[in-house]
Amino acid sequence: MEKQKQQTAGMLQRVRDFRYALILEGAAVGAAGGLVSVLFRWLLQQADTLREQVGHWLTLYPAALLIVLAALLATALLVAALLKREPYISGSGIPQVEAEMRGAISQKWWRVLVMKLTGGLLSIGAGLSLGREGPSIQLGAMAGKGVARLSHRNPVEEKMLITCGASAGLAAAFNAPLAGVLFSLEELHKNFSTDVLLSAMSASITADFISSTLFGLGPVFDFSGLQMMPLNQYWTILLLGIGLGLIAALYVFCIGKSQTLYAKIPDLRWRLIVPFLLAGVLLVVAPELLGGGHALVEAVCRDQLWQALLLLFAGKFLFSMISFGSGAPGGIFLPMLVLGAVAGSICSQWLQLGGIPVATANFVILGMAGLFAAIVRAPLTGIILISEMTGSLSHLLTLSLVSLTAVITVDLLRCQPVYDLLLDRLLDKEKAPASTRKVLIDIPVSHGAMICGKTPSDLDVFSGGLLVAIQRHDQEIVPHGDTVIQAGDVLTLLCEEADYSRIHSRIEHLCKN
């Protein structure tokens, strides 16, 4: 018993001292994750250029479509082989990172790095409607895990460095360092820990510096000449937010349904052959639907026929479901933003037909932020992400209003956040890894939480976990049976890594509600 106390005290002291070293290690992880994500982004740009050249070649020699389809068939089989070898590279990669943080799975970082980069490049480069951001987050996270394993860090430090890597991956993918930090806190950790905040900021800034060195300091999207919306048009933002909330509910439903339908195809190869061959056909008939759709965002800022935009939305939506549901390596961030941009453009065209002189570019930006916030249920990340991607902070009020409206709408429909849905599906297929490693859980206590005013002896919630410390303001309290838990406290629990997910969910529920 005394030995266990000493080990626990040593781990706590190591973590408290580590918060300063973690900033430097966060920068190291940011460099590693940033380099991998930047390499992935650059390779995808080359693949996009090659695909455009092939499309131009097909306009001159239509009969060569058979050669292209044969090449895509071979690519699909190669990606299927990669997925069979390493199943954790499937999809966006964000649910895998969340499952790793919970201790539900353990990925071989070096194998996931190599195969995710290869599989994502082949899938997105071939034209599937997938994004680079999810893979970039997983690549960054695995780079962080690699740094932790090579430097022999304990499980607590490893999870922090995985978070740093995820922040670096998103920052490098979109030149959005603040969004990278917020996403890690809002989506991965579900709380705003000071230790994670500082280290994730260090990693994101480092990764963004590397990305900016290669791709330039400009924002991802060029929206020059943006104007502020007049106050008398703010009611239109509410209408747009409600519409985006409805689209978000449909999107999440279709994501789940597409995966269910594909699961009925027993052979993984046939699941991938469908979207890859469809990408070859679309290269001839509708090339604008291929890939993530970066160019579409700026294209729909110009006034167009709403009927054409509606067809574009439907085509991109369906092809995104077909692509992602197959399990091909690739994310949903960028296709999701494109759908939001097209939806915003359609709304602006309808309003203009009604005699309301709105600016299409404003609604494109609002559509991206609102749909992201509603689907992911991470409004702060969405607001900051769109602000950084467009290079404008003048739309924070309107972005906040549309995000709030969209989130409320989709919440009233009792729709599950998309990454929670994907995580649940992943965990249904997995068994928690057998591990006896000890980990620490830090959970802040919110005002009005059920645990406020209680003592450890009052609660039968720590089964499987040991409450070892309470951080209260600048003091660290060693808890006893009669220590009263207060709002603003940060509880530190020690548990087995295999029990992390169960104990974290149970305590988090009491500390937040």
Coordinates of C-alpha atoms in Angstrom, one line a residue:
M1 CA 0.0 0.0 0.0
E2 CA 2.8 2.4 0.9
K3 CA 4.6 1.6 -2.4
Q4 CA 1.4 2.4 -4.3
K5 CA 1.1 5.8 -2.5
Q6 CA 4.7 6.6 -3.4
Q7 CA 4.2 5.7 -7.0
T8 CA 1.0 7.8 -7.2
A9 CA 2.7 10.8 -5.5
G10 CA 5.7 10.4 -7.9
M11 CA 3.3 10.3 -10.9
L12 CA 1.5 13.4 -9.7
Q13 CA 4.7 15.3 -9.1
R14 CA 6.0 14.3 -12.5
V15 CA 2.9 15.6 -14.2
R16 CA 2.9 18.9 -12.3
D17 CA 6.6 19.5 -13.2
F18 CA 6.0 18.2 -16.7
R19 CA 3.6 21.1 -17.6
Y20 CA 6.6 23.4 -18.3
A21 CA 8.6 20.8 -20.2
L22 CA 5.5 19.9 -22.1
I23 CA 5.5 23.3 -23.8
L24 CA 8.9 22.4 -25.3
E25 CA 7.8 18.9 -26.1
G26 CA 4.6 20.3 -27.6
A27 CA 6.8 22.3 -30.0
A28 CA 8.7 19.1 -30.9
V29 CA 5.5 17.3 -31.6
G30 CA 4.3 20.2 -33.5
A31 CA 7.3 20.1 -35.7
A32 CA 6.9 16.3 -36.3
G33 CA 3.2 16.4 -36.8
G34 CA 3.4 19.6 -38.9
L35 CA 6.0 18.1 -41.2
V36 CA 3.9 15.0 -41.8
S37 CA 0.7 17.0 -42.4
V38 CA 2.4 19.4 -44.7
L39 CA 3.9 16.6 -46.7
F40 CA 0.4 15.1 -47.0
R41 CA -1.1 18.4 -48.1
W42 CA 1.6 19.0 -50.7
L43 CA 1.3 15.5 -52.1
L44 CA -2.5 16.0 -52.4
Q45 CA -2.0 19.2 -54.3
Q46 CA 0.2 17.3 -56.8
A47 CA -2.4 14.6 -57.1
D48 CA -5.1 17.2 -57.8
T49 CA -3.0 18.7 -60.5
L50 CA -2.4 15.3 -62.0
R51 CA -6.1 14.5 -61.9
E52 CA -7.0 17.7 -63.7
Q53 CA -4.5 16.9 -66.4
V54 CA -6.0 13.4 -66.8
G55 CA -9.4 15.0 -67.1
H56 CA -8.2 17.3 -69.8
W57 CA -6.6 14.4 -71.6
L58 CA -9.9 12.5 -71.5
T59 CA -11.7 15.4 -73.3
L60 CA -9.2 14.9 -76.2
Y61 CA -9.2 11.1 -76.1
P62 CA -12.6 9.8 -74.6
A63 CA -11.8 6.2 -75.4
A64 CA -8.9 6.4 -72.8
L65 CA -11.6 6.3 -70.1
L66 CA -11.2 2.5 -70.0
I67 CA -7.5 3.0 -69.1
V68 CA -8.4 5.4 -66.3
L69 CA -11.1 3.1 -64.9
A70 CA -8.6 0.2 -64.9
A71 CA -6.1 2.4 -63.0
L72 CA -8.8 3.4 -60.5
L73 CA -9.7 -0.3 -60.1
A74 CA -6.1 -1.2 -59.3
T75 CA -6.0 1.8 -56.8
A76 CA -9.1 0.6 -55.1
L77 CA -7.6 -2.9 -54.6
L78 CA -4.4 -1.4 -53.3
V79 CA -6.3 0.7 -50.7
A80 CA -8.4 -2.4 -49.7
A81 CA -5.1 -4.2 -49.1
L82 CA -3.9 -1.3 -46.9
L83 CA -7.2 -1.3 -44.9
K84 CA -7.0 -5.1 -44.4
R85 CA -3.5 -4.7 -43.1
E86 CA -4.3 -1.8 -40.9
P87 CA -8.0 -1.2 -40.2
Y88 CA -7.4 1.9 -38.1
I89 CA -6.6 4.0 -41.2
S90 CA -10.3 3.7 -42.3
G91 CA -12.4 6.9 -42.5
S92 CA -11.3 10.3 -41.1
G93 CA -9.2 9.1 -38.3
I94 CA -10.7 11.4 -35.7
P95 CA -12.8 8.7 -34.0
Q96 CA -9.6 6.5 -33.8
V97 CA -7.8 9.4 -32.0
E98 CA -10.7 9.8 -29.6
A99 CA -10.8 6.1 -28.9
E100 CA -7.0 6.1 -28.3
M101 CA -7.5 9.0 -25.8
R102 CA -10.1 6.9 -24.0
G103 CA -7.8 3.9 -23.8
A104 CA -10.2 1.9 -25.9
I105 CA -7.8 1.1 -28.7
S106 CA -4.0 1.2 -29.1
Q107 CA -2.7 2.1 -32.6
K108 CA 0.8 1.2 -33.9
W109 CA 1.9 4.7 -34.5
W110 CA 4.5 4.0 -37.2
R111 CA 2.2 1.7 -39.2
V112 CA -0.7 4.1 -39.1
L113 CA 1.5 7.0 -40.1
V114 CA 2.8 5.2 -43.2
M115 CA -0.5 3.5 -44.3
K116 CA -2.8 6.5 -43.5
L117 CA -0.6 8.8 -45.6
T118 CA -0.5 6.3 -48.4
G119 CA -4.2 5.4 -48.3
G120 CA -5.4 8.9 -47.9
L121 CA -3.2 10.1 -50.8
L122 CA -4.6 7.3 -53.1
S123 CA -8.2 7.8 -52.1
I124 CA -8.4 11.6 -52.1
G125 CA -6.0 11.9 -55.0
A126 CA -8.2 9.5 -57.0
G127 CA -11.1 12.0 -56.6
L128 CA -13.2 10.6 -53.8
S129 CA -15.2 13.3 -52.0
L130 CA -13.1 13.2 -48.9
G131 CA -11.0 15.8 -47.0
R132 CA -7.4 16.0 -45.8
E133 CA -8.1 17.4 -42.3
G134 CA -9.2 14.1 -40.5
P135 CA -6.2 12.2 -41.8
S136 CA -4.0 15.2 -40.9
I137 CA -5.3 15.1 -37.4
Q138 CA -4.7 11.3 -37.1
L139 CA -1.2 11.7 -38.7
G140 CA -0.3 14.4 -36.2
A141 CA -1.6 12.4 -33.3
M142 CA 0.4 9.4 -34.3
A143 CA 3.5 11.6 -34.7
G144 CA 2.8 12.7 -31.1
K145 CA 2.5 9.2 -29.9
G146 CA 5.7 8.3 -31.7
V147 CA 7.6 11.1 -29.9
A148 CA 6.1 9.9 -26.6
R149 CA 7.0 6.2 -27.2
L150 CA 10.5 7.0 -28.5
S151 CA 11.2 9.2 -25.4
H152 CA 9.6 6.6 -23.1
R153 CA 6.9 8.9 -21.6
N154 CA 4.3 7.6 -19.2
P155 CA 0.6 7.1 -20.4
V156 CA -0.5 10.6 -19.1
E157 CA 2.2 12.4 -20.9
E158 CA 1.6 10.3 -24.0
K159 CA -2.0 11.3 -24.2
M160 CA -1.0 15.0 -23.9
L161 CA 1.5 14.6 -26.7
I162 CA -1.2 12.9 -28.8
T163 CA -3.4 15.9 -28.3
C164 CA -0.5 18.2 -29.3
G165 CA -0.1 16.2 -32.5
A166 CA -3.8 16.4 -33.3
S167 CA -3.7 20.2 -32.9
A168 CA -0.6 20.4 -35.1
G169 CA -2.3 18.3 -37.8
L170 CA -5.3 20.5 -38.1
A171 CA -3.2 23.7 -37.9
A172 CA -1.0 22.5 -40.7
A173 CA -4.0 21.3 -42.8
F174 CA -5.8 24.6 -42.8
N175 CA -3.3 27.2 -41.6
A176 CA -5.5 27.5 -38.6
P177 CA -3.5 27.3 -35.3
L178 CA -6.2 28.5 -33.0
A179 CA -8.8 26.2 -34.5
G180 CA -6.3 23.3 -34.0
V181 CA -6.1 24.2 -30.3
L182 CA -9.8 24.6 -29.8
F183 CA -10.6 21.4 -31.7
S184 CA -8.3 19.4 -29.4
L185 CA -9.9 20.9 -26.3
E186 CA -13.5 20.9 -27.5
E187 CA -13.7 17.6 -29.3
L188 CA -10.9 15.4 -28.0
H189 CA -10.5 16.4 -24.3
K190 CA -14.0 17.8 -23.8
N191 CA -12.6 20.4 -21.3
F192 CA -10.2 23.4 -21.2
S193 CA -7.2 22.1 -19.3
T194 CA -4.5 24.7 -18.8
D195 CA -1.8 22.1 -19.3
V196 CA -3.3 20.9 -22.6
L197 CA -4.0 24.5 -23.7
L198 CA -0.4 25.6 -23.4
S199 CA 1.2 22.5 -25.0
A200 CA -1.4 22.4 -27.8
M201 CA -0.8 26.1 -28.5
S202 CA 2.9 25.4 -28.7
A203 CA 2.4 22.5 -31.1
S204 CA -0.2 24.4 -33.3
I205 CA 2.0 27.5 -33.7
T206 CA 5.0 25.4 -34.6
A207 CA 3.0 23.4 -37.2
D208 CA 1.5 26.6 -38.6
F209 CA 4.9 28.1 -39.0
I210 CA 6.0 25.1 -41.0
S211 CA 2.9 25.2 -43.1
S212 CA 3.1 28.9 -43.8
T213 CA 6.7 28.6 -44.8
L214 CA 5.8 26.3 -47.6
F215 CA 2.2 27.4 -48.6
G216 CA 2.5 31.1 -47.7
L217 CA 0.9 33.4 -45.1
G218 CA -2.4 33.9 -46.9
P219 CA -5.6 32.3 -45.7
V220 CA -6.9 29.0 -47.3
F221 CA -9.8 30.8 -48.9
D222 CA -9.6 34.1 -50.7
F223 CA -12.6 36.3 -49.9
S224 CA -11.3 39.7 -50.7
G225 CA -13.7 42.6 -50.4
L226 CA -15.9 41.1 -47.7
Q227 CA -18.4 43.5 -46.3
M228 CA -20.2 43.6 -42.9
M229 CA -23.8 42.6 -42.9
P230 CA -26.2 45.4 -42.1
L231 CA -28.2 44.9 -38.8
N232 CA -31.5 44.9 -40.6
Q233 CA -30.6 41.7 -42.4
Y234 CA -29.7 39.7 -39.2
W235 CA -33.1 37.9 -39.3
T236 CA -31.9 36.2 -42.5
I237 CA -29.1 34.6 -40.4
L238 CA -31.7 33.0 -38.2
L239 CA -33.4 31.5 -41.2
L240 CA -30.1 30.2 -42.6
G241 CA -29.2 28.7 -39.2
I242 CA -32.5 26.8 -39.0
G243 CA -32.0 25.4 -42.5
L244 CA -28.4 24.4 -41.7
G245 CA -29.6 22.6 -38.6
L246 CA -32.0 20.6 -40.7
I247 CA -29.3 19.7 -43.2
A248 CA -27.0 18.7 -40.4
A249 CA -29.5 16.2 -39.0
L250 CA -30.0 14.7 -42.5
Y251 CA -26.2 14.6 -43.0
V252 CA -25.5 12.7 -39.8
F253 CA -28.4 10.3 -40.5
C254 CA -27.1 9.6 -44.0
I255 CA -23.5 9.1 -42.7
G256 CA -24.8 6.3 -40.4
K257 CA -27.0 4.8 -43.0
S258 CA -24.3 4.8 -45.7
Q259 CA -22.0 2.8 -43.3
T260 CA -24.8 0.4 -42.5
L261 CA -25.5 -0.2 -46.2
Y262 CA -21.9 -0.7 -47.1
A263 CA -21.5 -3.2 -44.1
K264 CA -23.9 -5.5 -46.0
I265 CA -21.2 -5.9 -48.7
P266 CA -18.9 -8.6 -47.1
D267 CA -15.9 -8.1 -49.4
L268 CA -14.0 -4.9 -48.6
R269 CA -12.6 -4.7 -52.1
W270 CA -16.1 -4.3 -53.6
R271 CA -17.0 -1.6 -51.1
L272 CA -14.1 0.5 -52.4
I273 CA -14.5 -0.4 -56.1
V274 CA -17.9 1.4 -56.1
P275 CA -16.7 5.0 -55.2
F276 CA -13.4 4.6 -57.1
L277 CA -15.1 3.7 -60.4
L278 CA -17.7 6.3 -59.9
A279 CA -14.9 8.9 -59.5
G280 CA -13.7 7.9 -62.9
V281 CA -17.1 8.5 -64.5
L282 CA -17.5 11.8 -62.7
L283 CA -14.1 12.9 -64.0
V284 CA -15.8 13.1 -67.4
V285 CA -19.3 14.2 -66.6
A286 CA -18.9 16.3 -63.3
P287 CA -15.3 16.9 -62.3
E288 CA -16.3 19.7 -59.9
L289 CA -17.7 17.0 -57.5
L290 CA -14.4 15.2 -57.1
G291 CA -11.9 15.6 -54.2
G292 CA -12.5 17.8 -51.2
G293 CA -14.0 20.6 -53.2
H294 CA -11.7 23.5 -52.2
A295 CA -12.2 25.4 -55.5
L296 CA -16.0 25.1 -55.2
V297 CA -16.1 27.3 -52.1
E298 CA -14.7 30.3 -53.9
A299 CA -16.7 29.5 -57.1
V300 CA -20.1 29.6 -55.3
C301 CA -19.4 33.1 -54.0
R302 CA -20.5 34.4 -57.4
D303 CA -24.2 34.7 -58.1
Q304 CA -25.5 31.7 -60.0
L305 CA -28.8 30.1 -60.8
W306 CA -30.1 28.5 -57.6
Q307 CA -31.3 25.4 -59.6
A308 CA -27.7 24.8 -60.7
L309 CA -26.5 25.2 -57.1
L310 CA -29.2 22.8 -55.8
L311 CA -28.0 20.2 -58.3
L312 CA -24.4 20.8 -57.2
F313 CA -25.4 20.4 -53.6
A314 CA -27.3 17.1 -54.2
G315 CA -24.4 15.7 -56.3
K316 CA -21.7 16.6 -53.7
F317 CA -23.9 15.3 -50.9
L318 CA -24.5 11.9 -52.5
F319 CA -20.9 11.4 -53.6
S320 CA -19.6 12.3 -50.2
M321 CA -21.9 9.7 -48.6
I322 CA -20.8 7.1 -51.2
S323 CA -17.1 7.9 -50.6
F324 CA -17.1 8.1 -46.8
G325 CA -19.4 5.2 -46.2
S326 CA -17.1 2.9 -48.1
G327 CA -14.4 3.2 -45.4
A328 CA -11.8 4.7 -47.7
P329 CA -9.2 6.8 -45.8
G330 CA -10.3 10.4 -45.8
G331 CA -12.2 13.0 -43.7
I332 CA -15.4 14.9 -43.8
F333 CA -14.3 18.4 -42.8
L334 CA -13.7 19.9 -46.2
P335 CA -16.7 18.2 -48.0
M336 CA -18.8 19.4 -45.1
L337 CA -17.6 22.9 -45.4
V338 CA -18.2 22.8 -49.2
L339 CA -21.8 21.7 -48.6
G340 CA -22.3 24.5 -46.1
A341 CA -20.9 27.0 -48.6
V342 CA -23.2 25.8 -51.4
A343 CA -26.2 25.9 -49.0
G344 CA -25.3 29.4 -48.0
S345 CA -25.1 30.5 -51.6
I346 CA -28.5 28.9 -52.4
C347 CA -30.0 30.8 -49.5
S348 CA -28.6 34.1 -50.7
Q349 CA -30.0 33.5 -54.2
W350 CA -33.4 32.9 -52.8
L351 CA -33.3 36.0 -50.7
Q352 CA -32.2 38.1 -53.7
L353 CA -35.1 36.7 -55.7
G354 CA -37.3 38.0 -52.8
G355 CA -35.9 41.5 -53.3
I356 CA -33.4 41.4 -50.3
P357 CA -30.0 42.6 -51.5
V358 CA -27.7 40.3 -49.5
A359 CA -24.0 39.6 -50.3
T360 CA -23.5 36.0 -51.5
A361 CA -19.9 35.8 -50.0
N362 CA -21.3 36.5 -46.5
F363 CA -23.7 33.7 -46.8
V364 CA -21.1 31.3 -48.1
I365 CA -19.0 31.9 -45.0
L366 CA -22.0 31.7 -42.7
G367 CA -23.0 28.4 -44.3
M368 CA -19.6 26.8 -43.7
A369 CA -19.5 27.8 -40.0
G370 CA -23.1 26.9 -39.3
L371 CA -23.1 23.5 -40.9
F372 CA -19.8 22.6 -39.2
A373 CA -21.0 23.7 -35.8
A374 CA -24.3 21.7 -36.2
I375 CA -22.7 18.5 -37.5
V376 CA -19.7 18.3 -35.2
R377 CA -21.4 20.2 -32.3
A378 CA -18.2 22.2 -31.8
P379 CA -19.3 25.8 -32.4
L380 CA -16.2 27.6 -31.0
T381 CA -14.0 25.5 -33.3
G382 CA -16.2 26.3 -36.3
I383 CA -16.3 30.0 -35.6
I384 CA -12.5 30.3 -35.2
L385 CA -11.8 27.8 -38.1
I386 CA -13.8 29.8 -40.6
S387 CA -12.3 33.1 -39.4
E388 CA -8.8 31.8 -39.8
M389 CA -9.5 30.1 -43.2
T390 CA -11.0 33.3 -44.6
G391 CA -8.6 35.7 -43.0
S392 CA -11.3 37.9 -41.5
L393 CA -12.3 38.4 -37.9
S394 CA -15.0 41.0 -38.7
H395 CA -17.8 38.4 -39.0
L396 CA -17.5 36.9 -35.5
L397 CA -21.0 38.2 -34.4
T398 CA -22.8 36.8 -37.5
L399 CA -20.8 33.5 -37.3
S400 CA -21.7 33.1 -33.7
L401 CA -25.4 33.8 -34.4
V402 CA -25.7 31.3 -37.2
S403 CA -23.7 28.7 -35.3
L404 CA -25.9 29.0 -32.2
T405 CA -29.1 28.8 -34.3
A406 CA -27.9 25.8 -36.2
V407 CA -26.7 24.0 -33.0
I408 CA -30.0 24.6 -31.2
T409 CA -32.0 23.4 -34.2
V410 CA -30.1 20.1 -34.6
D411 CA -30.1 19.6 -30.8
L412 CA -33.9 19.9 -30.7
L413 CA -34.0 17.1 -33.3
R414 CA -32.1 14.9 -30.9
C415 CA -29.3 14.3 -33.4
Q416 CA -26.0 12.8 -32.3
P417 CA -22.8 14.7 -33.1
V418 CA -21.2 13.0 -36.1
Y419 CA -17.9 12.1 -34.4
D420 CA -19.8 10.6 -31.4
L421 CA -21.7 8.5 -33.8
L422 CA -18.6 7.3 -35.6
L423 CA -16.8 6.7 -32.3
D424 CA -19.7 4.6 -31.0
R425 CA -19.6 2.5 -34.2
L426 CA -15.9 2.0 -33.9
L427 CA -16.1 1.0 -30.2
D428 CA -18.9 -1.5 -31.0
K429 CA -16.3 -3.4 -33.1
E430 CA -13.5 -3.2 -30.6
K431 CA -12.5 -4.7 -27.3
A432 CA -10.6 -2.6 -24.8
P433 CA -6.9 -3.5 -24.9
A434 CA -5.6 -5.5 -22.0
S435 CA -3.5 -3.0 -20.1
T436 CA -2.4 -2.6 -16.5
R437 CA -0.7 0.8 -17.1
K438 CA -1.9 3.5 -14.7
V439 CA -3.3 6.8 -16.1
L440 CA -4.5 10.0 -14.5
I441 CA -7.8 11.7 -15.4
D442 CA -8.3 15.4 -14.9
I443 CA -11.9 16.5 -14.9
P444 CA -13.1 20.1 -14.0
V445 CA -16.2 20.5 -11.9
S446 CA -18.8 22.9 -13.4
H447 CA -21.1 25.2 -11.5
G448 CA -24.4 23.4 -10.7
A449 CA -22.9 20.0 -11.2
M450 CA -24.4 17.1 -9.1
I451 CA -21.0 16.5 -7.5
C452 CA -20.8 20.0 -6.0
G453 CA -21.1 20.0 -2.2
K454 CA -20.5 16.3 -2.0
T455 CA -17.6 14.5 -0.4
P456 CA -15.8 11.4 -1.6
S457 CA -17.4 9.3 1.2
D458 CA -20.9 10.5 0.0
L459 CA -20.4 9.1 -3.5
D460 CA -20.1 5.6 -4.8
V461 CA -18.7 6.8 -8.2
F462 CA -15.0 6.2 -7.9
S463 CA -15.2 2.4 -8.2
G464 CA -12.2 1.3 -10.2
G465 CA -10.6 4.8 -9.8
L466 CA -8.9 6.6 -6.9
L467 CA -9.3 10.3 -6.3
V468 CA -5.7 11.3 -5.6
A469 CA -5.8 15.2 -5.8
I470 CA -8.0 18.2 -6.1
Q471 CA -6.7 21.3 -7.8
R472 CA -8.4 24.4 -6.3
H473 CA -7.2 27.7 -7.6
D474 CA -3.5 27.6 -7.0
Q475 CA -3.6 25.0 -4.3
E476 CA -3.4 21.2 -4.6
I477 CA -5.4 19.4 -2.0
V478 CA -4.9 15.8 -0.9
P479 CA -8.5 14.6 -0.6
H480 CA -9.9 12.9 2.4
G481 CA -13.3 11.3 3.0
D482 CA -14.8 14.5 4.3
T483 CA -13.2 16.9 1.7
V484 CA -16.1 18.9 0.1
I485 CA -15.9 19.2 -3.7
Q486 CA -16.6 22.7 -5.0
A487 CA -17.4 24.2 -8.4
G488 CA -14.2 25.1 -10.2
D489 CA -12.2 22.2 -8.7
V490 CA -10.2 20.0 -11.0
L491 CA -10.4 16.4 -9.8
T492 CA -7.5 14.1 -10.5
L493 CA -8.2 10.3 -10.5
L494 CA -5.8 7.4 -10.9
C495 CA -7.1 4.3 -12.7
E496 CA -6.1 1.4 -14.9
E497 CA -5.8 2.4 -18.6
A498 CA -8.4 -0.3 -19.5
D499 CA -11.0 1.3 -17.2
Y500 CA -10.3 4.9 -18.5
S501 CA -13.3 5.2 -20.8
R502 CA -15.8 3.9 -18.3
I503 CA -14.6 5.9 -15.3
H504 CA -14.1 9.1 -17.4
S505 CA -17.7 9.0 -18.7
R506 CA -19.1 8.3 -15.3
I507 CA -17.3 11.1 -13.5
E508 CA -17.6 13.6 -16.4
H509 CA -21.4 13.2 -16.2
L510 CA -21.5 14.1 -12.5
C511 CA -19.0 17.0 -13.0
K512 CA -20.9 18.6 -15.9
N513 CA -24.6 18.2 -15.2

